[in-house]
mmCIF file of C-alpha atoms in Angstrom:
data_model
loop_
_atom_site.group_PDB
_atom_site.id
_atom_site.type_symbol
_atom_site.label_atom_id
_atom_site.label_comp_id
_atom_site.label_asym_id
_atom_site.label_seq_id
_atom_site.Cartn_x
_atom_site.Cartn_y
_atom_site.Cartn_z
ATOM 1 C CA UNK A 1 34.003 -29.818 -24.209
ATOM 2 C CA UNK A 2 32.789 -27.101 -26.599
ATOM 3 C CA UNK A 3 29.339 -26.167 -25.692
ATOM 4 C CA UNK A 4 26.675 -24.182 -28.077
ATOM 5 C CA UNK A 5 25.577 -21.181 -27.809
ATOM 6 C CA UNK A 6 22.233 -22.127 -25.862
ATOM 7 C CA UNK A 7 24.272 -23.780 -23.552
ATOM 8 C CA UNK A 8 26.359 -21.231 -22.829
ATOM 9 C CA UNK A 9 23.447 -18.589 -22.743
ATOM 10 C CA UNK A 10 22.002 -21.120 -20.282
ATOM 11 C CA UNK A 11 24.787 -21.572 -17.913
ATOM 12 C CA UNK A 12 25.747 -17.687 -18.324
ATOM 13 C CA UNK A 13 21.880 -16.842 -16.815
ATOM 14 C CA UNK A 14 21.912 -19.023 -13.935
ATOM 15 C CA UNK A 15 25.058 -17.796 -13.105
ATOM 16 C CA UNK A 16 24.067 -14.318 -12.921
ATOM 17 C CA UNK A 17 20.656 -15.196 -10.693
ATOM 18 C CA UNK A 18 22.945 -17.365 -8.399
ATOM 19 C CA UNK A 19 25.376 -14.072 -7.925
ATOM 20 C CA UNK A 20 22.313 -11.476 -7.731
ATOM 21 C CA UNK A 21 20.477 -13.968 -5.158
ATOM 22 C CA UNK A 22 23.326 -13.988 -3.241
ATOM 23 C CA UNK A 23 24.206 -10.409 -2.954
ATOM 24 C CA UNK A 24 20.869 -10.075 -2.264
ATOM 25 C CA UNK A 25 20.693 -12.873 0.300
ATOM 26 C CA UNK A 26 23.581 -10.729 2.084
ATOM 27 C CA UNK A 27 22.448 -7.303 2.005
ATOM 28 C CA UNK A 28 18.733 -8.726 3.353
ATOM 29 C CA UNK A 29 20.714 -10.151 5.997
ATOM 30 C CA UNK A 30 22.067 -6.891 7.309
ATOM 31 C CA UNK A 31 18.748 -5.575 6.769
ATOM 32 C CA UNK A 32 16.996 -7.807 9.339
ATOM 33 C CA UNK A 33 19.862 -6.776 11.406
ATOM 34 C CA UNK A 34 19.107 -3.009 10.904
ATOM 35 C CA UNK A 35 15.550 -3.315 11.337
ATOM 36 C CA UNK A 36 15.876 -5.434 14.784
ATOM 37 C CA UNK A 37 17.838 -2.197 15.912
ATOM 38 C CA UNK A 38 15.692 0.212 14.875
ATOM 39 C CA UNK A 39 12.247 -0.583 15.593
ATOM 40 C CA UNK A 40 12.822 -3.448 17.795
ATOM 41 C CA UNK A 41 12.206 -7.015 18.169
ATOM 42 C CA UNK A 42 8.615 -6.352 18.879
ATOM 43 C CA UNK A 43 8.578 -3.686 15.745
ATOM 44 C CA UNK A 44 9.818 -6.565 13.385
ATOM 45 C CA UNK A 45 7.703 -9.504 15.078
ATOM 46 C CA UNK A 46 4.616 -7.375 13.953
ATOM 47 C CA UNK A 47 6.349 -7.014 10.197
ATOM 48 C CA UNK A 48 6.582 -10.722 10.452
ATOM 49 C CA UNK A 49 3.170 -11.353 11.218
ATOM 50 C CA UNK A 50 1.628 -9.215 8.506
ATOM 51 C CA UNK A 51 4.590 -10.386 5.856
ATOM 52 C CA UNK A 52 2.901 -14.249 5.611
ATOM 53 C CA UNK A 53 -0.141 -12.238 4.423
ATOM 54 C CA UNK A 54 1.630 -10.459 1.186
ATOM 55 C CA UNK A 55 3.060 -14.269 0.452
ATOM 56 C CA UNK A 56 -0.165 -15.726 0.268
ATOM 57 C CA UNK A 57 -1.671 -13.245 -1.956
ATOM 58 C CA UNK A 58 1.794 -13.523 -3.926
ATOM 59 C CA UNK A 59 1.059 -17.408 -4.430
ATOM 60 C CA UNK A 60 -2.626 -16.755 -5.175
ATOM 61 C CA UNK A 61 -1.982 -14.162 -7.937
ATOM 62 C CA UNK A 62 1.548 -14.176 -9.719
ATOM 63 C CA UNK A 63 3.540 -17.244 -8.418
ATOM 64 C CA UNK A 64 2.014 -19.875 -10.391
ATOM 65 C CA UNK A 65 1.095 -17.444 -13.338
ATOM 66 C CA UNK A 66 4.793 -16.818 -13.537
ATOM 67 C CA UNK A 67 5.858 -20.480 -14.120
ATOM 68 C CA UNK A 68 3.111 -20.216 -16.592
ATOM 69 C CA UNK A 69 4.477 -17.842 -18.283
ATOM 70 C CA UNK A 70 7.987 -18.672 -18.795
ATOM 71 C CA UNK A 71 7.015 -22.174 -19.594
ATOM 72 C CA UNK A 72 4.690 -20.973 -22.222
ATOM 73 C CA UNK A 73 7.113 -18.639 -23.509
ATOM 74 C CA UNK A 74 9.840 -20.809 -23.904
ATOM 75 C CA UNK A 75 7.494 -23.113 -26.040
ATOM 76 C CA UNK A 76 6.906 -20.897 -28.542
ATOM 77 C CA UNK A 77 9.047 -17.899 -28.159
ATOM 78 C CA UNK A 78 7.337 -16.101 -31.276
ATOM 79 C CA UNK A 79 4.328 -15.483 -29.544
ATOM 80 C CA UNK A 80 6.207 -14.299 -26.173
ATOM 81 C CA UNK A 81 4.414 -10.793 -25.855
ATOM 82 C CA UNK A 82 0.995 -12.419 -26.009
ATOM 83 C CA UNK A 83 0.996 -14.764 -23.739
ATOM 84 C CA UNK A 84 2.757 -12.386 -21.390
ATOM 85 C CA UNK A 85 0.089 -10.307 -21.588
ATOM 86 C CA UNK A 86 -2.707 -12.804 -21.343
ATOM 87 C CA UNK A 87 -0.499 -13.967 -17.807
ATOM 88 C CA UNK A 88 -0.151 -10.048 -16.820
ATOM 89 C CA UNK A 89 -3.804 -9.222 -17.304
ATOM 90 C CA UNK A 90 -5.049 -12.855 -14.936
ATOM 91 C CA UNK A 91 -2.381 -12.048 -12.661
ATOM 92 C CA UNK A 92 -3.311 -8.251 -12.413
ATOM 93 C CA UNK A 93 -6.905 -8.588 -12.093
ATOM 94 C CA UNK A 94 -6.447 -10.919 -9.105
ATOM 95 C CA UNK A 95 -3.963 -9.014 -7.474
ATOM 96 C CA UNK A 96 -6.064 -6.122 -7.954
ATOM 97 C CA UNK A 97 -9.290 -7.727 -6.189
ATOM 98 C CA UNK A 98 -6.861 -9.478 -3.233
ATOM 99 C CA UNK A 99 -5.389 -5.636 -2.727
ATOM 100 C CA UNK A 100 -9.111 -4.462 -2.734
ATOM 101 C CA UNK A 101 -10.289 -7.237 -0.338
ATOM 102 C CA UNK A 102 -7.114 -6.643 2.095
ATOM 103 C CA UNK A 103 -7.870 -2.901 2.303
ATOM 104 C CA UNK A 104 -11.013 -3.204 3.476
ATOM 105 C CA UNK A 105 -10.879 -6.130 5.962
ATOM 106 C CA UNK A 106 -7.901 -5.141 7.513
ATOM 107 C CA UNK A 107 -9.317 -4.687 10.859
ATOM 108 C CA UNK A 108 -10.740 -7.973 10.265
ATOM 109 C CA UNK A 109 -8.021 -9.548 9.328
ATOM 110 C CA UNK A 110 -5.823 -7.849 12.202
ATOM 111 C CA UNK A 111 -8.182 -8.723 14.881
ATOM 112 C CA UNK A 112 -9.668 -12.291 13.815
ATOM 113 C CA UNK A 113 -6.938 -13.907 11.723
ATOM 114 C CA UNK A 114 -3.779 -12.416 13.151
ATOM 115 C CA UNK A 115 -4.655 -12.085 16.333
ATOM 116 C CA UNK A 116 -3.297 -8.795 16.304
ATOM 117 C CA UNK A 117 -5.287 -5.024 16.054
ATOM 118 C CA UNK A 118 -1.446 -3.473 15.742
ATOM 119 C CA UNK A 119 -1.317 -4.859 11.929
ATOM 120 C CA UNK A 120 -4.425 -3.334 10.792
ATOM 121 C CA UNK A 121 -2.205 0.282 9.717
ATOM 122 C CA UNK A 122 0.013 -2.146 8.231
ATOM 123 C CA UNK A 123 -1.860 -4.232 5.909
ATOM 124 C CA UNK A 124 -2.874 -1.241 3.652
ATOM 125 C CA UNK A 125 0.499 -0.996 2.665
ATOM 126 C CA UNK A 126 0.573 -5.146 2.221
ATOM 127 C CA UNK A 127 -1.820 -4.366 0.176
ATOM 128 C CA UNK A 128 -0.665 -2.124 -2.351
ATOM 129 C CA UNK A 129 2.502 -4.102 -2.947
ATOM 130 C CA UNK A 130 0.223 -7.241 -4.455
ATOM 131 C CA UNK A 131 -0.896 -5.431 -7.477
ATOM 132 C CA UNK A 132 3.414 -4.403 -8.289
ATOM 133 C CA UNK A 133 5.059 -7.855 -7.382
ATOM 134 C CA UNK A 134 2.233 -9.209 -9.682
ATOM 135 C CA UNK A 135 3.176 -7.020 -12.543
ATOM 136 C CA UNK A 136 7.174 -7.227 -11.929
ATOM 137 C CA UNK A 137 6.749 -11.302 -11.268
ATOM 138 C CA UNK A 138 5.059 -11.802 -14.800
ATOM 139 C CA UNK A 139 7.395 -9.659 -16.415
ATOM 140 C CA UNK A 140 10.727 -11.878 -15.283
ATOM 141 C CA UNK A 141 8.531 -14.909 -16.280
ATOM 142 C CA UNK A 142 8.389 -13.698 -20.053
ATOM 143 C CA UNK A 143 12.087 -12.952 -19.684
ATOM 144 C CA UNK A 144 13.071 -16.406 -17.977
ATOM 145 C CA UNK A 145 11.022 -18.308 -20.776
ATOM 146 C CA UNK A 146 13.010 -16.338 -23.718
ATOM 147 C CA UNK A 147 16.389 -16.949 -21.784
ATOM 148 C CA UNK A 148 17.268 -13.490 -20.672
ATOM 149 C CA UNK A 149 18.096 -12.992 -16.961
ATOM 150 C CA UNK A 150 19.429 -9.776 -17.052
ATOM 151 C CA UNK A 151 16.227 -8.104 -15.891
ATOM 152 C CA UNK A 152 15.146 -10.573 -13.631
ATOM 153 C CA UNK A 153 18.323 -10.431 -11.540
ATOM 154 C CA UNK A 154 18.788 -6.576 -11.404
ATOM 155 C CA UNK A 155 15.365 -6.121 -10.922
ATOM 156 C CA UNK A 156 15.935 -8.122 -7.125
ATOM 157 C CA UNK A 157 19.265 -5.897 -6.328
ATOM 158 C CA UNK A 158 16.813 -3.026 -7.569
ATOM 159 C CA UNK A 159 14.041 -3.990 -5.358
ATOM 160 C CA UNK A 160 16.427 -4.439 -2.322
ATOM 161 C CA UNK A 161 18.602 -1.719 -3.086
ATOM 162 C CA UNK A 162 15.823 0.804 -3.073
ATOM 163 C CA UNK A 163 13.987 -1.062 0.196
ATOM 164 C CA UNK A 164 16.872 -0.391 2.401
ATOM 165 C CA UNK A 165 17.744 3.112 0.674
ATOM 166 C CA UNK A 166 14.187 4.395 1.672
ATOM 167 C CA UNK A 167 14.382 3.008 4.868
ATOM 168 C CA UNK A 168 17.270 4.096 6.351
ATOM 169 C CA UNK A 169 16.699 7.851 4.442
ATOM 170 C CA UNK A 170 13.124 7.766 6.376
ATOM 171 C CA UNK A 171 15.315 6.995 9.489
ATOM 172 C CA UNK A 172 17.020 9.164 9.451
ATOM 173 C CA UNK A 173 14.726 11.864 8.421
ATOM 174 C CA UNK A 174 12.502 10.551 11.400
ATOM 175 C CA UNK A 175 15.594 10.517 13.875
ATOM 176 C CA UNK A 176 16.676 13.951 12.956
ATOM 177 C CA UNK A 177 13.452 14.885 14.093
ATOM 178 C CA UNK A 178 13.402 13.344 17.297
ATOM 179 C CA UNK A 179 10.020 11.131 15.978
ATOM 180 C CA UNK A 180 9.637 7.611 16.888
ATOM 181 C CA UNK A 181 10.899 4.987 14.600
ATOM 182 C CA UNK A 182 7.837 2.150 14.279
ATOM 183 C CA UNK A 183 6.977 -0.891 12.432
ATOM 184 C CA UNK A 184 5.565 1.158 9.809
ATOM 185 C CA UNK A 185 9.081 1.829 8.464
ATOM 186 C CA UNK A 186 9.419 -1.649 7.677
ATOM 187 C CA UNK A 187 6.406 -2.057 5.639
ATOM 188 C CA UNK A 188 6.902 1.349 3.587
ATOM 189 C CA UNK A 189 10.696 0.347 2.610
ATOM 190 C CA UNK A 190 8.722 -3.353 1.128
ATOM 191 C CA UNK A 191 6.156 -1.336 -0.433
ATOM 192 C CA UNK A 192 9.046 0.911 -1.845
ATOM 193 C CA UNK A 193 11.100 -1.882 -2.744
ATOM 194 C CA UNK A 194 7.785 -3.801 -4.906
ATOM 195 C CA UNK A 195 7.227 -0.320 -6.551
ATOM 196 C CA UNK A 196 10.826 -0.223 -7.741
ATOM 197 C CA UNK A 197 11.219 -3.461 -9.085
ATOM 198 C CA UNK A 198 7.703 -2.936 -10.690
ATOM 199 C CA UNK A 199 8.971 0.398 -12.072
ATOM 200 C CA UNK A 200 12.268 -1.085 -13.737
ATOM 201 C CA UNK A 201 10.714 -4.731 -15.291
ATOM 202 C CA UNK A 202 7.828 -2.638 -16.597
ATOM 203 C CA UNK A 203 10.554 0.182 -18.136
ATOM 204 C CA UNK A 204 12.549 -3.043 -19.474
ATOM 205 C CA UNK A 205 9.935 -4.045 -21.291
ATOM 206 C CA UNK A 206 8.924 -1.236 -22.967
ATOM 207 C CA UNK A 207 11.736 0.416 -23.970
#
């Protein structure tokens, strides 16, 4: 059966995400595996206590935006860059006042709702991440709604790549010096790995 060029484009792109995910999928796995060895099972219980925290703010400011977006700009492709950047600018300004809020109720939040003063140092960096994966989330919307998954799927084996990269060069930095490795590493290599993806979907789009 001959199939049209849509099709094909179609099938092409979710072939692509499905190959990226998994790669992904696999390299996050040795990650975990990496972390637990480095700064512990009590190290990454902390980074999974604080992690919930970036997911909800996620949801609140770019997740449902996103779908927005593609939807929207798969309707009417011609208009594309506008309604991105109506979806950007919502999903920005939230992200921005959820970063804001996080910053300065993190002993709050550490002590009342997680039960935990360790992740108060740790949800500053939580909190600077919102503002990229909102910016890099409703940039692969635009490019899912016009059909082009090339820079949504590199931008996840860029975002990974570069987590893990920072991480185990701050290791070994750290180790070399005889310092202890913490929890912090873990939340750094995220932030790094938000800030990358941000970097290259923003560059994508504007070159």
């Amino acid at each position: 059966m001959k199939l049209s060029p849509k099709k094909r484009a179609f099938l092409a792109g979710a072939l692509l995400l499905a190959c990226t995910g998994f790669l992904c999928r696999i390299l996050g796995f040795f990650y975990r595996i990496y972390l637990s060895r480095t700064i512990g099972a009590e190290g990454l219980g902390l980074y999974n206590m604080v992690h919930p925290v970036f997911g909800i703010c996620f949801a609140l400011c770019a997740g449902s935006i996103q779908t927005a977006v593609s939807q929207c700009v798969a309707a009417n492709m011609k208009k594309g860059r506008t309604i991105f950047l109506s979806g950007a600018a919502a999903a920005l300004s939230i992200s921005v006042f959820l970063a804001v809020l996080i910053w300065r109720s993190a002993d709050l939040l550490a002590a009342r709702i997680l039960m935990e003063e360790r992740c108060a140092p740790l949800l500053p960096y939580i909190a600077l991440s919102i503002p990229c994966s909102a910016v890099h989330a409703c940039i692969n919307g635009y490019y899912y709604g016009m059909q082009k998954t090339k820079v949504p799927a590199f931008s996840q084996v860029a975002e990974q790549l570069v987590r893990m990269g920072t991480v185990f060069l701050i290791a070994d930095i750290m180790t070399g010096r005889g310092m202890t490795l913490t929890v912090q590493l873990a939340v750094i290599g995220h932030l790094a790995g938000e800030a990358a993806s941000c970097l290259f979907t923003l560059l994508a789009i504007c070159l």
